[in-house]
mmCIF file with all atom_site columns, C-alpha atoms in Angstrom:
data_model
loop_
_atom_site.group_PDB
_atom_site.id
_atom_site.type_symbol
_atom_site.label_atom_id
_atom_site.label_alt_id
_atom_site.label_comp_id
_atom_site.label_asym_id
_atom_site.label_entity_id
_atom_site.label_seq_id
_atom_site.pdbx_PDB_ins_code
_atom_site.Cartn_x
_atom_site.Cartn_y
_atom_site.Cartn_z
_atom_site.occupancy
_atom_site.B_iso_or_equiv
_atom_site.pdbx_formal_charge
_atom_site.auth_seq_id
_atom_site.auth_comp_id
_atom_site.auth_asym_id
_atom_site.auth_atom_id
_atom_site.pdbx_PDB_model_num
ATOM 1   C CA . MET A 1 1   ? 0.000   0.000  0.000   1.00 45.00 ? 268 MET A CA 1
ATOM 2   C CA . THR A 1 2   ? 1.439   3.349  -1.032  1.00 57.00 ? 269 THR A CA 1
ATOM 3   C CA . LYS A 1 3   ? 0.963   5.990  1.605   1.00 66.00 ? 270 LYS A CA 1
ATOM 4   C CA . ASN A 1 4   ? 0.253   8.831  -0.781  1.00 87.00 ? 271 ASN A CA 1
ATOM 5   C CA . ILE A 1 5   ? -2.705  7.177  -2.540  1.00 89.00 ? 272 ILE A CA 1
ATOM 6   C CA . ILE A 1 6   ? -6.240  7.547  -1.269  1.00 90.00 ? 273 ILE A CA 1
ATOM 7   C CA . THR A 1 7   ? -9.243  5.704  -2.619  1.00 91.00 ? 274 THR A CA 1
ATOM 8   C CA . ILE A 1 8   ? -12.692 7.243  -2.902  1.00 92.00 ? 275 ILE A CA 1
ATOM 9   C CA . ASP A 1 9   ? -15.862 5.439  -3.964  1.00 92.00 ? 276 ASP A CA 1
ATOM 10  C CA . LEU A 1 10  ? -17.179 7.411  -6.971  1.00 93.00 ? 277 LEU A CA 1
ATOM 11  C CA . PRO A 1 11  ? -19.769 6.579  -9.609  1.00 90.00 ? 278 PRO A CA 1
ATOM 12  C CA . PRO A 1 12  ? -18.022 5.834  -12.926 1.00 88.00 ? 279 PRO A CA 1
ATOM 13  C CA . HIS A 1 13  ? -19.076 9.068  -14.649 1.00 87.00 ? 280 HIS A CA 1
ATOM 14  C CA . LEU A 1 14  ? -17.700 11.159 -11.764 1.00 91.00 ? 281 LEU A CA 1
ATOM 15  C CA . ALA A 1 15  ? -14.420 9.209  -11.731 1.00 91.00 ? 282 ALA A CA 1
ATOM 16  C CA . ASP A 1 16  ? -14.070 9.847  -15.485 1.00 89.00 ? 283 ASP A CA 1
ATOM 17  C CA . TYR A 1 17  ? -14.888 13.523 -14.890 1.00 90.00 ? 284 TYR A CA 1
ATOM 18  C CA . CYS A 1 18  ? -12.073 13.697 -12.296 1.00 93.00 ? 285 CYS A CA 1
ATOM 19  C CA . ARG A 1 19  ? -9.668  11.956 -14.677 1.00 92.00 ? 286 ARG A CA 1
ATOM 20  C CA . HIS A 1 20  ? -10.462 14.619 -17.262 1.00 90.00 ? 287 HIS A CA 1
ATOM 21  C CA . GLU A 1 21  ? -10.094 17.491 -14.789 1.00 91.00 ? 288 GLU A CA 1
ATOM 22  C CA . PHE A 1 22  ? -6.879  16.306 -13.088 1.00 93.00 ? 289 PHE A CA 1
ATOM 23  C CA . GLY A 1 23  ? -5.113  13.895 -15.421 1.00 92.00 ? 290 GLY A CA 1
ATOM 24  C CA . VAL A 1 24  ? -3.700  10.482 -14.503 1.00 92.00 ? 291 VAL A CA 1
ATOM 25  C CA . ASP A 1 25  ? -0.263  9.006  -13.824 1.00 91.00 ? 292 ASP A CA 1
ATOM 26  C CA . SER A 1 26  ? 1.203   5.996  -15.622 1.00 90.00 ? 293 SER A CA 1
ATOM 27  C CA . ASP A 1 27  ? -0.606  3.613  -13.214 1.00 90.00 ? 294 ASP A CA 1
ATOM 28  C CA . GLY A 1 28  ? -4.016  5.174  -13.864 1.00 89.00 ? 295 GLY A CA 1
ATOM 29  C CA . ASN A 1 29  ? -4.220  7.040  -10.535 1.00 93.00 ? 296 ASN A CA 1
ATOM 30  C CA . ILE A 1 30  ? -5.884  10.444 -10.672 1.00 95.00 ? 297 ILE A CA 1
ATOM 31  C CA . ILE A 1 31  ? -3.303  13.132 -9.862  1.00 94.00 ? 298 ILE A CA 1
ATOM 32  C CA . LEU A 1 32  ? -4.783  15.296 -7.107  1.00 93.00 ? 299 LEU A CA 1
ATOM 33  C CA . ARG A 1 33  ? -4.069  19.029 -7.454  1.00 91.00 ? 300 ARG A CA 1
ATOM 34  C CA . ARG A 1 34  ? -4.817  21.775 -4.982  1.00 89.00 ? 301 ARG A CA 1
ATOM 35  C CA . SER A 1 35  ? -5.142  24.284 -7.817  1.00 91.00 ? 302 SER A CA 1
ATOM 36  C CA . HIS A 1 36  ? -8.595  22.868 -8.665  1.00 92.00 ? 303 HIS A CA 1
ATOM 37  C CA . ASP A 1 37  ? -11.669 23.391 -6.466  1.00 93.00 ? 304 ASP A CA 1
ATOM 38  C CA . ILE A 1 38  ? -12.404 19.653 -6.395  1.00 94.00 ? 305 ILE A CA 1
ATOM 39  C CA . GLY A 1 39  ? -8.819  19.042 -5.297  1.00 93.00 ? 306 GLY A CA 1
ATOM 40  C CA . LYS A 1 40  ? -9.210  21.552 -2.475  1.00 94.00 ? 307 LYS A CA 1
ATOM 41  C CA . GLN A 1 41  ? -12.374 19.791 -1.312  1.00 94.00 ? 308 GLN A CA 1
ATOM 42  C CA . ILE A 1 42  ? -10.653 16.398 -1.323  1.00 94.00 ? 309 ILE A CA 1
ATOM 43  C CA . TYR A 1 43  ? -7.583  17.737 0.489   1.00 92.00 ? 310 TYR A CA 1
ATOM 44  C CA . ALA A 1 44  ? -9.871  19.220 3.144   1.00 92.00 ? 311 ALA A CA 1
ATOM 45  C CA . GLN A 1 45  ? -11.304 15.760 3.905   1.00 93.00 ? 312 GLN A CA 1
ATOM 46  C CA . ILE A 1 46  ? -7.973  13.907 4.234   1.00 91.00 ? 313 ILE A CA 1
ATOM 47  C CA . LEU A 1 47  ? -7.212  12.592 7.715   1.00 90.00 ? 314 LEU A CA 1
ATOM 48  C CA . THR A 1 48  ? -4.014  10.986 9.023   1.00 88.00 ? 315 THR A CA 1
ATOM 49  C CA . SER A 1 49  ? -3.330  7.988  11.234  1.00 87.00 ? 316 SER A CA 1
ATOM 50  C CA . ASP A 1 50  ? -0.351  6.133  12.723  1.00 85.00 ? 317 ASP A CA 1
ATOM 51  C CA . LEU A 1 51  ? -1.736  2.850  11.397  1.00 84.00 ? 318 LEU A CA 1
ATOM 52  C CA . PRO A 1 52  ? -3.362  2.051  8.057   1.00 81.00 ? 319 PRO A CA 1
ATOM 53  C CA . LYS A 1 53  ? -7.157  2.254  8.203   1.00 78.00 ? 320 LYS A CA 1
ATOM 54  C CA . LYS A 1 54  ? -9.070  -0.753 6.977   1.00 77.00 ? 321 LYS A CA 1
ATOM 55  C CA . GLY A 1 55  ? -12.029 0.679  5.124   1.00 70.00 ? 322 GLY A CA 1
ATOM 56  C CA . LEU A 1 56  ? -14.748 -1.247 3.405   1.00 68.00 ? 323 LEU A CA 1
ATOM 57  C CA . PRO A 1 57  ? -14.039 -1.539 -0.303  1.00 71.00 ? 324 PRO A CA 1
ATOM 58  C CA . GLY A 1 58  ? -16.240 0.683  -2.414  1.00 79.00 ? 325 GLY A CA 1
ATOM 59  C CA . VAL A 1 59  ? -18.367 -0.402 -5.324  1.00 87.00 ? 326 VAL A CA 1
ATOM 60  C CA . HIS A 1 60  ? -16.508 1.943  -7.705  1.00 89.00 ? 327 HIS A CA 1
ATOM 61  C CA . PRO A 1 61  ? -13.107 2.786  -6.187  1.00 91.00 ? 328 PRO A CA 1
ATOM 62  C CA . ALA A 1 62  ? -11.171 5.679  -7.728  1.00 92.00 ? 329 ALA A CA 1
ATOM 63  C CA . SER A 1 63  ? -7.536  6.093  -6.676  1.00 92.00 ? 330 SER A CA 1
ATOM 64  C CA . PHE A 1 64  ? -6.081  9.565  -6.206  1.00 94.00 ? 331 PHE A CA 1
ATOM 65  C CA . ILE A 1 65  ? -2.338  10.112 -5.847  1.00 93.00 ? 332 ILE A CA 1
ATOM 66  C CA . ILE A 1 66  ? -1.149  13.001 -3.739  1.00 91.00 ? 333 ILE A CA 1
ATOM 67  C CA . PRO A 1 67  ? 2.005   14.581 -5.187  1.00 89.00 ? 334 PRO A CA 1
ATOM 68  C CA . VAL A 1 68  ? 4.825   15.013 -2.684  1.00 88.00 ? 335 VAL A CA 1
ATOM 69  C CA . THR A 1 69  ? 5.518   18.664 -1.892  1.00 86.00 ? 336 THR A CA 1
ATOM 70  C CA . ARG A 1 70  ? 7.670   20.496 0.593   1.00 87.00 ? 337 ARG A CA 1
ATOM 71  C CA . SER A 1 71  ? 4.711   21.017 2.900   1.00 85.00 ? 338 SER A CA 1
ATOM 72  C CA . ASN A 1 72  ? 3.411   17.421 2.926   1.00 84.00 ? 339 ASN A CA 1
ATOM 73  C CA . ARG A 1 73  ? 6.664   15.448 2.539   1.00 85.00 ? 340 ARG A CA 1
ATOM 74  C CA . TYR A 1 74  ? 6.984   14.582 6.239   1.00 85.00 ? 341 TYR A CA 1
ATOM 75  C CA . VAL A 1 75  ? 3.318   13.628 6.643   1.00 85.00 ? 342 VAL A CA 1
ATOM 76  C CA . LEU A 1 76  ? 3.378   11.333 3.598   1.00 84.00 ? 343 LEU A CA 1
ATOM 77  C CA . VAL A 1 77  ? 6.448   9.511  4.911   1.00 82.00 ? 344 VAL A CA 1
ATOM 78  C CA . SER A 1 78  ? 5.418   9.163  8.555   1.00 85.00 ? 345 SER A CA 1
ATOM 79  C CA . ARG A 1 79  ? 1.609   8.894  8.531   1.00 86.00 ? 346 ARG A CA 1
ATOM 80  C CA . PHE A 1 80  ? -1.143  7.012  6.739   1.00 87.00 ? 347 PHE A CA 1
ATOM 81  C CA . LEU A 1 81  ? -3.813  8.972  4.900   1.00 89.00 ? 348 LEU A CA 1
ATOM 82  C CA . TYR A 1 82  ? -7.494  8.114  4.728   1.00 89.00 ? 349 TYR A CA 1
ATOM 83  C CA . ILE A 1 83  ? -10.898 9.695  4.233   1.00 91.00 ? 350 ILE A CA 1
ATOM 84  C CA . SER A 1 84  ? -13.826 8.938  6.508   1.00 90.00 ? 351 SER A CA 1
ATOM 85  C CA . ARG A 1 85  ? -17.101 7.628  5.044   1.00 90.00 ? 352 ARG A CA 1
ATOM 86  C CA . TRP A 1 86  ? -18.740 10.957 5.804   1.00 93.00 ? 353 TRP A CA 1
ATOM 87  C CA . GLY A 1 87  ? -15.837 12.739 4.108   1.00 93.00 ? 354 GLY A CA 1
ATOM 88  C CA . GLU A 1 88  ? -16.299 10.534 1.032   1.00 93.00 ? 355 GLU A CA 1
ATOM 89  C CA . GLU A 1 89  ? -19.985 11.415 0.976   1.00 94.00 ? 356 GLU A CA 1
ATOM 90  C CA . LYS A 1 90  ? -19.177 15.142 1.096   1.00 95.00 ? 357 LYS A CA 1
ATOM 91  C CA . ILE A 1 91  ? -16.614 14.728 -1.685  1.00 95.00 ? 358 ILE A CA 1
ATOM 92  C CA . ARG A 1 92  ? -19.108 12.808 -3.872  1.00 95.00 ? 359 ARG A CA 1
ATOM 93  C CA . ASP A 1 93  ? -21.719 15.527 -3.306  1.00 95.00 ? 360 ASP A CA 1
ATOM 94  C CA . TYR A 1 94  ? -19.231 18.261 -4.205  1.00 96.00 ? 361 TYR A CA 1
ATOM 95  C CA . ILE A 1 95  ? -18.002 16.503 -7.362  1.00 95.00 ? 362 ILE A CA 1
ATOM 96  C CA . GLU A 1 96  ? -21.614 15.771 -8.397  1.00 92.00 ? 363 GLU A CA 1
ATOM 97  C CA . SER A 1 97  ? -22.469 19.446 -7.900  1.00 93.00 ? 364 SER A CA 1
ATOM 98  C CA . ASP A 1 98  ? -19.443 20.578 -9.930  1.00 93.00 ? 365 ASP A CA 1
ATOM 99  C CA . PHE A 1 99  ? -20.282 18.047 -12.652 1.00 90.00 ? 366 PHE A CA 1
ATOM 100 C CA . ASN A 1 100 ? -23.927 19.196 -12.825 1.00 88.00 ? 367 ASN A CA 1
ATOM 101 C CA . GLN A 1 101 ? -22.907 22.840 -13.007 1.00 90.00 ? 368 GLN A CA 1
ATOM 102 C CA . ARG A 1 102 ? -20.491 22.092 -15.864 1.00 90.00 ? 369 ARG A CA 1
ATOM 103 C CA . MET A 1 103 ? -23.183 20.086 -17.674 1.00 87.00 ? 370 MET A CA 1
ATOM 104 C CA . ARG A 1 104 ? -25.667 22.953 -17.306 1.00 87.00 ? 371 ARG A CA 1
ATOM 105 C CA . ILE A 1 105 ? -23.199 25.368 -18.895 1.00 90.00 ? 372 ILE A CA 1
ATOM 106 C CA . LEU A 1 106 ? -22.412 22.962 -21.731 1.00 89.00 ? 373 LEU A CA 1
ATOM 107 C CA . PHE A 1 107 ? -26.088 22.227 -22.433 1.00 87.00 ? 374 PHE A CA 1
ATOM 108 C CA . GLU A 1 108 ? -26.993 25.933 -22.441 1.00 88.00 ? 375 GLU A CA 1
ATOM 109 C CA . ALA A 1 109 ? -24.180 26.648 -24.912 1.00 91.00 ? 376 ALA A CA 1
ATOM 110 C CA . GLY A 1 110 ? -25.187 23.662 -27.062 1.00 90.00 ? 377 GLY A CA 1
ATOM 111 C CA . TYR A 1 111 ? -28.848 24.659 -27.177 1.00 89.00 ? 378 TYR A CA 1
ATOM 112 C CA . ARG A 1 112 ? -27.865 28.231 -28.117 1.00 90.00 ? 379 ARG A CA 1
ATOM 113 C CA . LYS A 1 113 ? -25.969 26.724 -31.067 1.00 91.00 ? 380 LYS A CA 1
ATOM 114 C CA . ASN A 1 114 ? -29.074 24.660 -31.966 1.00 90.00 ? 381 ASN A CA 1
ATOM 115 C CA . TYR A 1 115 ? -27.524 21.255 -31.255 1.00 90.00 ? 382 TYR A CA 1
ATOM 116 C CA . SER A 1 116 ? -29.868 18.457 -30.247 1.00 88.00 ? 383 SER A CA 1
ATOM 117 C CA . GLN A 1 117 ? -29.782 16.951 -26.768 1.00 86.00 ? 384 GLN A CA 1
ATOM 118 C CA . LYS A 1 118 ? -28.387 13.708 -28.203 1.00 85.00 ? 385 LYS A CA 1
ATOM 119 C CA . GLN A 1 119 ? -25.555 15.545 -30.010 1.00 88.00 ? 386 GLN A CA 1
ATOM 120 C CA . ILE A 1 120 ? -24.633 17.434 -26.845 1.00 88.00 ? 387 ILE A CA 1
ATOM 121 C CA . ILE A 1 121 ? -24.679 14.306 -24.665 1.00 85.00 ? 388 ILE A CA 1
ATOM 122 C CA . GLU A 1 122 ? -22.535 12.337 -27.109 1.00 84.00 ? 389 GLU A CA 1
ATOM 123 C CA . ALA A 1 123 ? -20.054 15.216 -27.388 1.00 86.00 ? 390 ALA A CA 1
ATOM 124 C CA . ILE A 1 124 ? -19.807 15.438 -23.586 1.00 85.00 ? 391 ILE A CA 1
ATOM 125 C CA . LEU A 1 125 ? -19.313 11.686 -23.221 1.00 82.00 ? 392 LEU A CA 1
ATOM 126 C CA . GLN A 1 126 ? -16.550 11.743 -25.828 1.00 83.00 ? 393 GLN A CA 1
ATOM 127 C CA . ALA A 1 127 ? -14.807 14.890 -24.549 1.00 84.00 ? 394 ALA A CA 1
ATOM 128 C CA . TYR A 1 128 ? -14.766 13.735 -20.941 1.00 81.00 ? 395 TYR A CA 1
ATOM 129 C CA . ASN A 1 129 ? -13.911 10.164 -21.970 1.00 78.00 ? 396 ASN A CA 1
ATOM 130 C CA . ILE A 1 130 ? -16.955 8.916  -20.090 1.00 75.00 ? 397 ILE A CA 1
ATOM 131 C CA . LYS A 1 131 ? -17.778 5.378  -21.150 1.00 70.00 ? 398 LYS A CA 1
ATOM 132 C CA . ASN A 1 132 ? -20.917 5.504  -23.283 1.00 64.00 ? 399 ASN A CA 1
ATOM 133 C CA . THR A 1 133 ? -23.042 3.108  -21.262 1.00 65.00 ? 400 THR A CA 1
ATOM 134 C CA . SER A 1 134 ? -26.751 3.565  -20.691 1.00 56.00 ? 401 SER A CA 1
ATOM 135 C CA . LEU A 1 135 ? -26.042 4.426  -17.029 1.00 59.00 ? 402 LEU A CA 1
ATOM 136 C CA . ASN A 1 136 ? -23.606 7.228  -17.892 1.00 74.00 ? 403 ASN A CA 1
ATOM 137 C CA . TYR A 1 137 ? -25.747 8.469  -20.796 1.00 77.00 ? 404 TYR A CA 1
ATOM 138 C CA . GLU A 1 138 ? -28.733 8.711  -18.446 1.00 79.00 ? 405 GLU A CA 1
ATOM 139 C CA . ALA A 1 139 ? -26.646 10.496 -15.755 1.00 78.00 ? 406 ALA A CA 1
ATOM 140 C CA . VAL A 1 140 ? -25.735 13.246 -18.229 1.00 80.00 ? 407 VAL A CA 1
ATOM 141 C CA . LYS A 1 141 ? -29.289 13.361 -19.595 1.00 81.00 ? 408 LYS A CA 1
ATOM 142 C CA . LYS A 1 142 ? -30.727 13.583 -16.065 1.00 81.00 ? 409 LYS A CA 1
ATOM 143 C CA . SER A 1 143 ? -28.510 16.587 -15.365 1.00 79.00 ? 410 SER A CA 1
ATOM 144 C CA . ASP A 1 144 ? -30.045 18.365 -18.377 1.00 82.00 ? 411 ASP A CA 1
ATOM 145 C CA . TYR A 1 145 ? -33.565 17.287 -17.372 1.00 80.00 ? 412 TYR A CA 1
ATOM 146 C CA . ARG A 1 146 ? -33.182 18.858 -13.926 1.00 80.00 ? 413 ARG A CA 1
ATOM 147 C CA . ASN A 1 147 ? -31.964 22.112 -15.440 1.00 79.00 ? 414 ASN A CA 1
ATOM 148 C CA . GLN A 1 148 ? -34.820 22.145 -17.977 1.00 80.00 ? 415 GLN A CA 1
ATOM 149 C CA . LYS A 1 149 ? -37.317 21.565 -15.162 1.00 81.00 ? 416 LYS A CA 1
ATOM 150 C CA . LYS A 1 150 ? -35.963 24.603 -13.282 1.00 79.00 ? 417 LYS A CA 1
ATOM 151 C CA . LEU A 1 151 ? -36.112 26.660 -16.479 1.00 78.00 ? 418 LEU A CA 1
ATOM 152 C CA . ARG A 1 152 ? -39.754 25.684 -17.104 1.00 79.00 ? 419 ARG A CA 1
ATOM 153 C CA . ARG A 1 153 ? -40.619 26.705 -13.538 1.00 81.00 ? 420 ARG A CA 1
ATOM 154 C CA . LEU A 1 154 ? -38.995 30.131 -14.118 1.00 79.00 ? 421 LEU A CA 1
ATOM 155 C CA . VAL A 1 155 ? -40.909 30.547 -17.391 1.00 78.00 ? 422 VAL A CA 1
ATOM 156 C CA . PHE A 1 156 ? -44.176 29.703 -15.625 1.00 79.00 ? 423 PHE A CA 1
ATOM 157 C CA . ASP A 1 157 ? -43.436 32.180 -12.816 1.00 81.00 ? 424 ASP A CA 1
ATOM 158 C CA . ASP A 1 158 ? -42.709 34.844 -15.421 1.00 78.00 ? 425 ASP A CA 1
ATOM 159 C CA . LEU A 1 159 ? -45.971 34.067 -17.246 1.00 76.00 ? 426 LEU A CA 1
ATOM 160 C CA . GLN A 1 160 ? -47.844 34.098 -13.939 1.00 79.00 ? 427 GLN A CA 1
ATOM 161 C CA . ASP A 1 161 ? -46.496 37.604 -13.212 1.00 81.00 ? 428 ASP A CA 1
ATOM 162 C CA . VAL A 1 162 ? -47.706 38.833 -16.623 1.00 80.00 ? 429 VAL A CA 1
ATOM 163 C CA . VAL A 1 163 ? -51.196 37.390 -16.091 1.00 80.00 ? 430 VAL A CA 1
ATOM 164 C CA . ASN A 1 164 ? -51.578 38.795 -12.585 1.00 71.00 ? 431 ASN A CA 1
#
């Protein structure tokens, strides 16, 4: 077990999103960077221990490697890193939120350019190297559906104001 690798249980589309945002090393580990907001959130949830923590294996484990820096060199050599289950849940929520926000921006831009929903979804799946499975396709589509639902509610509120 390498001390500077942490594993987080992430749905496949979010793991692929992180791979796109951070990049990977030669072993396929996602390279964690503090310069990215997701990286800051993950760093904030990292805990240390004298002994390795035995966590339950996740359904979809994603490995993140923490680059050695001047400020963390001693900790990475002398301590074991882990993330609590609650910390993992907060990280998943944050990455999901970031992913949904990015999807909203991409869908809005695509619709302005008169692309169909299917064209936009397929372009997103290809650009983010998200495996084109029905589960991942539906995750991206669901993100657009939620945004469209909010937009329809705003349109109705606007129409309601005109009528009243």
